Short mmCIF file of C-alpha atoms in Angstrom, two decimals:
data_model
loop_
_atom_site.label_atom_id
_atom_site.label_comp_id
_atom_site.label_asym_id
_atom_site.label_seq_id
_atom_site.Cartn_x
_atom_site.Cartn_y
_atom_site.Cartn_z
CA UNK K 29 131.36 104.09 131.84
CA UNK K 30 134.29 105.01 129.58
CA UNK K 31 135.93 108.43 129.42
CA UNK K 32 133.86 110.19 126.88
CA UNK K 33 136.66 112.72 126.06
CA UNK K 34 138.80 109.85 124.70
CA UNK K 35 136.17 107.96 122.82
CA UNK K 36 137.17 107.12 119.22
CA UNK K 37 134.17 105.95 117.12
CA UNK K 38 134.76 102.58 115.38
CA UNK K 39 134.79 102.32 111.62
CA UNK K 40 131.42 100.54 111.72
CA UNK K 41 129.09 100.99 114.64
CA UNK K 42 127.71 97.73 116.28
CA UNK K 43 125.26 97.27 119.06
CA UNK K 44 127.49 95.68 121.62
CA UNK K 45 125.94 96.85 124.88
CA UNK K 46 123.16 98.91 126.32
CA UNK K 47 123.77 102.66 126.17
CA UNK K 48 122.85 103.36 129.78
CA UNK K 49 120.40 105.97 131.09
CA UNK K 50 116.74 105.79 132.05
CA UNK K 51 115.47 104.24 128.80
CA UNK K 52 118.29 101.86 128.00
CA UNK K 53 116.09 98.78 128.43
CA UNK K 54 113.88 99.83 125.45
CA UNK K 55 116.48 101.33 123.15
CA UNK K 56 117.43 99.20 120.17
CA UNK K 57 118.68 99.76 116.61
CA UNK K 58 116.07 97.73 114.89
CA UNK K 59 112.38 98.10 114.18
CA UNK K 60 109.50 95.61 114.23
CA UNK K 61 107.51 93.74 116.83
CA UNK K 62 109.06 91.87 119.70
CA UNK K 63 105.95 89.97 120.68
CA UNK K 64 102.41 89.16 119.48
CA UNK K 65 99.58 91.05 121.14
CA UNK K 66 96.51 92.63 119.59
CA UNK K 67 95.48 96.13 120.57
CA UNK K 68 92.17 96.48 122.50
CA UNK K 69 89.27 98.14 120.69
CA UNK K 70 86.43 100.02 122.38
CA UNK K 71 83.04 101.32 121.32
CA UNK K 72 83.97 104.75 120.08
CA UNK K 73 84.94 105.72 116.45
CA UNK K 74 88.38 106.87 117.54
CA UNK K 75 90.86 104.54 119.26
CA UNK K 76 93.90 106.14 120.77
CA UNK K 77 96.93 104.23 122.02
CA UNK K 78 99.20 106.45 123.94
CA UNK K 79 100.99 107.71 127.11
CA UNK K 80 100.81 111.22 128.65
CA UNK K 81 104.26 112.27 127.38
CA UNK K 82 104.29 115.66 125.68
CA UNK K 83 103.56 114.02 122.26
CA UNK K 84 100.70 112.07 123.76
CA UNK K 85 99.25 115.11 125.48
CA UNK K 86 98.99 116.95 122.22
CA UNK K 87 96.33 114.49 120.97
CA UNK K 88 94.30 114.02 124.11
CA UNK K 89 94.08 117.82 124.48
CA UNK K 90 92.90 118.05 120.87
CA UNK K 91 90.26 115.39 121.49
CA UNK K 92 89.01 117.03 124.66
CA UNK K 93 88.84 120.40 122.98
CA UNK K 94 86.83 118.91 120.15
CA UNK K 95 84.39 117.38 122.59
CA UNK K 96 84.14 120.66 124.44
CA UNK K 97 83.09 122.28 121.16
CA UNK K 98 80.26 119.68 120.86
CA UNK K 99 81.76 117.37 118.26
CA UNK K 100 80.23 114.13 119.37
CA UNK K 101 82.09 112.24 116.70
CA UNK K 102 85.26 112.99 118.54
CA UNK K 103 84.40 110.55 121.34
CA UNK K 104 87.29 108.21 121.89
CA UNK K 105 88.73 105.30 123.79
CA UNK K 106 92.25 106.00 125.09
CA UNK K 107 94.38 102.95 125.93
CA UNK K 108 97.54 103.13 127.94
CA UNK K 109 100.78 102.16 126.16
CA UNK K 110 103.47 101.69 128.76
CA UNK K 111 106.60 102.43 126.81
CA UNK K 112 108.80 101.50 129.80
CA UNK K 113 107.56 98.00 129.55
CA UNK K 114 107.79 97.80 125.73
CA UNK K 115 104.06 97.85 124.91
CA UNK K 116 104.98 99.88 121.75
CA UNK K 117 106.67 96.78 120.32
CA UNK K 118 103.65 94.55 120.28
CA UNK K 119 102.45 93.32 116.92
CA UNK K 120 99.25 95.27 117.22
CA UNK K 121 101.01 98.54 118.01
CA UNK K 122 103.52 98.08 115.25
CA UNK K 123 100.62 97.63 112.86
CA UNK K 124 99.23 100.93 114.02
CA UNK K 125 102.61 102.63 113.87
CA UNK K 126 105.62 100.86 112.36
CA UNK K 127 107.87 103.34 114.06
CA UNK K 128 106.77 102.10 117.55
CA UNK K 129 106.29 105.52 118.96
CA UNK K 130 103.23 106.94 120.79
CA UNK K 131 100.67 108.27 120.03
CA UNK K 132 98.90 106.10 117.46
CA UNK K 133 95.29 106.38 116.37
CA UNK K 134 92.92 104.15 114.55
CA UNK K 135 89.97 106.10 113.01
CA UNK K 136 87.19 103.55 112.71
CA UNK K 137 84.44 106.07 111.70
CA UNK K 138 84.44 105.07 108.07
CA UNK K 139 83.98 101.92 106.00
CA UNK K 140 87.66 100.96 106.53
CA UNK K 141 89.76 101.73 109.55
CA UNK K 142 92.48 104.35 108.96
CA UNK K 143 95.72 104.40 110.92
CA UNK K 144 97.20 107.77 111.86
CA UNK K 145 100.61 108.05 113.51
CA UNK K 146 102.90 110.88 114.35
CA UNK K 147 101.42 113.48 116.69
CA UNK K 148 101.24 116.30 114.11
CA UNK K 149 99.65 113.99 111.58
CA UNK K 150 96.94 113.09 114.13
CA UNK K 151 96.34 116.75 114.97
CA UNK K 152 96.03 117.57 111.27
CA UNK K 153 93.75 114.57 110.66
CA UNK K 154 91.37 115.56 113.44
CA UNK K 155 91.40 119.22 112.54
CA UNK K 156 90.45 118.38 108.93
CA UNK K 157 87.92 115.77 109.95
CA UNK K 158 86.03 118.17 112.33
CA UNK K 159 86.80 121.47 110.67
CA UNK K 160 88.18 122.96 113.92
CA UNK K 161 91.45 124.62 115.20
CA UNK K 162 92.80 124.94 111.69
CA UNK K 163 91.78 127.67 109.18
CA UNK K 164 90.31 126.18 105.97
CA UNK K 165 92.64 128.07 103.70
CA UNK K 166 94.77 131.14 103.10
CA UNK K 167 97.70 132.70 105.01
CA UNK K 168 96.20 131.99 108.37
CA UNK K 169 96.21 128.21 107.71
CA UNK K 170 99.79 128.44 106.37
CA UNK K 171 100.91 130.23 109.55
CA UNK K 172 99.37 127.51 111.76
CA UNK K 173 101.14 124.82 109.76
CA UNK K 174 104.37 126.79 109.93
CA UNK K 175 104.32 126.47 113.68
CA UNK K 176 103.17 122.86 113.72
CA UNK K 177 106.18 121.92 111.64
CA UNK K 178 108.40 124.21 113.70
CA UNK K 179 107.50 122.23 116.75
CA UNK K 180 108.11 118.88 115.11
CA UNK K 181 111.54 120.01 113.98
CA UNK K 182 112.49 121.78 117.19
CA UNK K 183 111.29 119.51 120.06
CA UNK K 184 113.81 116.76 119.40
CA UNK K 185 116.49 119.23 120.53
CA UNK K 186 114.54 119.81 123.67
CA UNK K 187 113.56 116.23 124.47
CA UNK K 188 116.11 113.99 122.83
CA UNK K 189 118.84 116.55 123.28
CA UNK K 190 118.59 118.72 126.35
CA UNK K 191 116.13 116.53 128.35
CA UNK K 192 118.17 113.38 127.65
CA UNK K 193 121.54 114.76 128.70
CA UNK K 194 120.27 116.97 131.51
CA UNK K 195 117.85 114.49 133.13
CA UNK K 196 118.20 110.94 131.74
CA UNK K 197 121.81 110.26 130.71
CA UNK K 198 123.81 108.00 133.05
CA UNK K 199 126.37 110.83 133.64
CA UNK K 200 126.28 114.63 133.40
CA UNK K 201 128.50 115.84 130.52
CA UNK K 202 129.10 119.53 130.13
CA UNK K 203 129.43 119.71 126.39
CA UNK K 204 126.04 118.16 125.40
CA UNK K 205 124.20 119.92 128.22
CA UNK K 206 125.61 123.26 127.24
CA UNK K 207 125.00 122.54 123.52
CA UNK K 208 121.34 121.65 123.98
CA UNK K 209 120.64 124.17 126.74
CA UNK K 210 121.75 126.85 124.26
CA UNK K 211 119.39 125.56 121.61
CA UNK K 212 116.51 125.22 124.02
CA UNK K 213 116.88 128.78 125.18
CA UNK K 214 117.17 130.03 121.55
CA UNK K 215 113.91 128.19 120.79
CA UNK K 216 112.20 129.78 123.88
CA UNK K 217 113.40 133.20 122.64
CA UNK K 218 111.86 132.54 119.28
CA UNK K 219 108.51 131.85 120.93
CA UNK K 220 108.86 134.73 123.37
CA UNK K 221 109.40 137.25 120.53
CA UNK K 222 106.46 135.90 118.52
CA UNK K 223 104.08 135.89 121.51
CA UNK K 224 104.99 139.50 122.34
CA UNK K 225 102.49 140.63 119.72
CA UNK K 226 99.82 138.02 119.60
CA UNK K 227 97.69 136.00 121.91
CA UNK K 228 98.45 132.53 120.45
CA UNK K 229 101.43 131.37 118.50
CA UNK K 230 99.79 131.65 115.03
CA UNK K 231 97.61 134.68 115.72
CA UNK K 232 94.63 135.64 117.81
CA UNK K 233 92.96 132.17 117.48
CA UNK K 234 93.85 129.10 119.47
CA UNK K 235 94.92 126.31 117.05
CA UNK K 236 96.57 123.01 116.65
CA UNK K 237 99.92 124.92 116.57
CA UNK K 238 99.31 125.81 120.26
CA UNK K 239 98.31 122.24 121.01
CA UNK K 240 101.49 120.96 119.41
CA UNK K 241 103.86 123.41 121.14
CA UNK K 242 102.31 123.83 124.58
CA UNK K 243 102.91 120.22 125.86
CA UNK K 244 106.62 120.69 125.31
CA UNK K 245 107.47 124.40 125.75
CA UNK K 246 104.42 125.39 127.83
CA UNK K 247 105.01 122.59 130.30
CA UNK K 248 108.81 123.32 130.33
CA UNK K 249 108.27 126.87 131.52
CA UNK K 250 105.60 125.73 133.98
CA UNK K 251 108.29 123.55 135.66
CA UNK K 252 106.89 120.13 134.57
CA UNK K 253 109.74 118.84 132.38
CA UNK K 254 113.16 117.67 133.46
CA UNK K 255 113.20 119.72 136.73
CA UNK K 256 114.98 122.32 134.57
CA UNK K 257 112.91 125.55 135.03
CA UNK K 258 115.46 127.27 137.22
CA UNK K 259 118.39 126.03 135.20
CA UNK K 260 116.91 127.52 131.98
CA UNK K 261 115.72 130.68 133.70
CA UNK K 262 112.25 130.18 132.25
CA UNK K 263 110.74 133.15 134.19
CA UNK K 264 112.68 135.48 131.92
CA UNK K 265 110.44 134.37 128.93
CA UNK K 266 107.51 136.40 130.10
CA UNK K 267 105.36 136.14 126.92
CA UNK K 268 105.89 132.38 126.80
CA UNK K 269 104.87 132.19 130.48
CA UNK K 270 101.72 134.23 129.87
CA UNK K 271 100.75 131.99 126.97
CA UNK K 272 101.58 128.79 128.91
CA UNK K 273 99.42 129.76 131.92
CA UNK K 274 96.48 130.86 129.72
CA UNK K 275 96.46 127.45 127.89
CA UNK K 276 97.04 125.58 131.14
CA UNK K 277 93.76 127.09 132.54
CA UNK K 278 91.60 125.61 129.82
CA UNK K 279 89.41 122.84 131.15
CA UNK K 280 89.94 120.65 128.11
CA UNK K 281 93.71 120.95 128.49
CA UNK K 282 93.46 120.00 132.19
CA UNK K 283 91.50 116.93 131.16
CA UNK K 284 93.81 116.09 128.31
CA UNK K 285 96.87 116.13 130.57
CA UNK K 286 95.25 113.41 132.73
CA UNK K 287 94.49 110.90 130.03
CA UNK K 288 96.88 107.99 129.73
CA UNK K 289 98.93 109.51 132.59
CA UNK K 290 100.63 106.80 134.66
CA UNK K 291 102.86 109.00 136.87
CA UNK K 292 102.42 111.89 139.28
CA UNK K 293 99.79 112.30 141.97
CA UNK K 294 97.08 109.55 141.76
CA UNK K 295 94.32 112.14 141.32
CA UNK K 296 95.93 113.33 138.10
CA UNK K 297 96.11 109.88 136.53
CA UNK K 298 93.52 108.46 134.24
CA UNK K 299 95.16 105.45 132.81
CA UNK K 300 92.36 104.71 130.37
CA UNK K 301 89.62 106.97 129.16
CA UNK K 302 86.39 105.46 127.73
CA UNK K 303 83.80 108.04 128.77
CA UNK K 304 83.65 111.56 129.97
CA UNK K 305 82.54 110.39 133.41
CA UNK K 306 85.86 108.58 133.83
CA UNK K 307 87.45 111.84 134.92
CA UNK K 308 85.19 111.80 138.00
CA UNK K 309 85.09 108.06 138.71
CA UNK K 310 88.22 106.25 137.42
CA UNK K 311 91.28 108.33 138.41
CA UNK K 312 93.90 106.31 140.24
CA UNK K 313 93.10 107.80 143.67
CA UNK K 314 89.47 106.64 143.34
CA UNK K 315 90.40 103.20 141.97
CA UNK K 316 92.93 102.68 144.77
CA UNK K 317 90.43 103.77 147.38
CA UNK K 318 87.84 101.39 145.99
CA UNK K 319 90.33 98.53 146.12
CA UNK K 320 91.12 98.99 149.84
#
């Protein structure tokens, strides 16, 4: 690895070598498919292709919350997309999302399948479709959307900035870690000040704004992202911690965290979800025990 303090950018950047770090094998400066492979399709109207990263968890939590409310049309098949192995670059996935990022959804409930990609777009699509977790109009709706867009604009500083340089980069560099730790803590302070006076981030009602923000910032303060809770002094954000724990206790959130999860303790992993009974019968601990 070269001395970063003496790096001089070339006049025109070229992709000469892998960048290093945990995800170097899948990083590339071009789009498009690398191989032909169709996506599987199950029996439910909603087909989700994802992984239980924070962006993936947003959608599985939303789907489980809709089912908990009794929306039978929200039944879904969830298929695992292993981004470490490049599943997101298959021809089928690129058709679902030309940006090759999880999650991606095909809504097959109508006459013609509709693709929905970008996590916030999927949340909005489902909220509109089922009339849930998003006010129909007025200032309350605008406030929810304010926070959904806040999350989409802020989380890249947390994940691609702080998380990358603190946890995934091939070396620890003081400048980028300090730069993005400062921004992450500023964002936590934004949330902490807002949550001082309301139960959920957009008011007194749980909404897609909470579902968008919690998988990132809620799980961060609960110690589940980047092993960085102590470094960021997350306990000092008492209002965020209260909110994070309250959402974490919701049964639908607990189920949503398990779907398309391929890491962690086996009993927390449900690689694919095709029926509500899968949470009891098809977690990895049970599948592994049955295979012995």
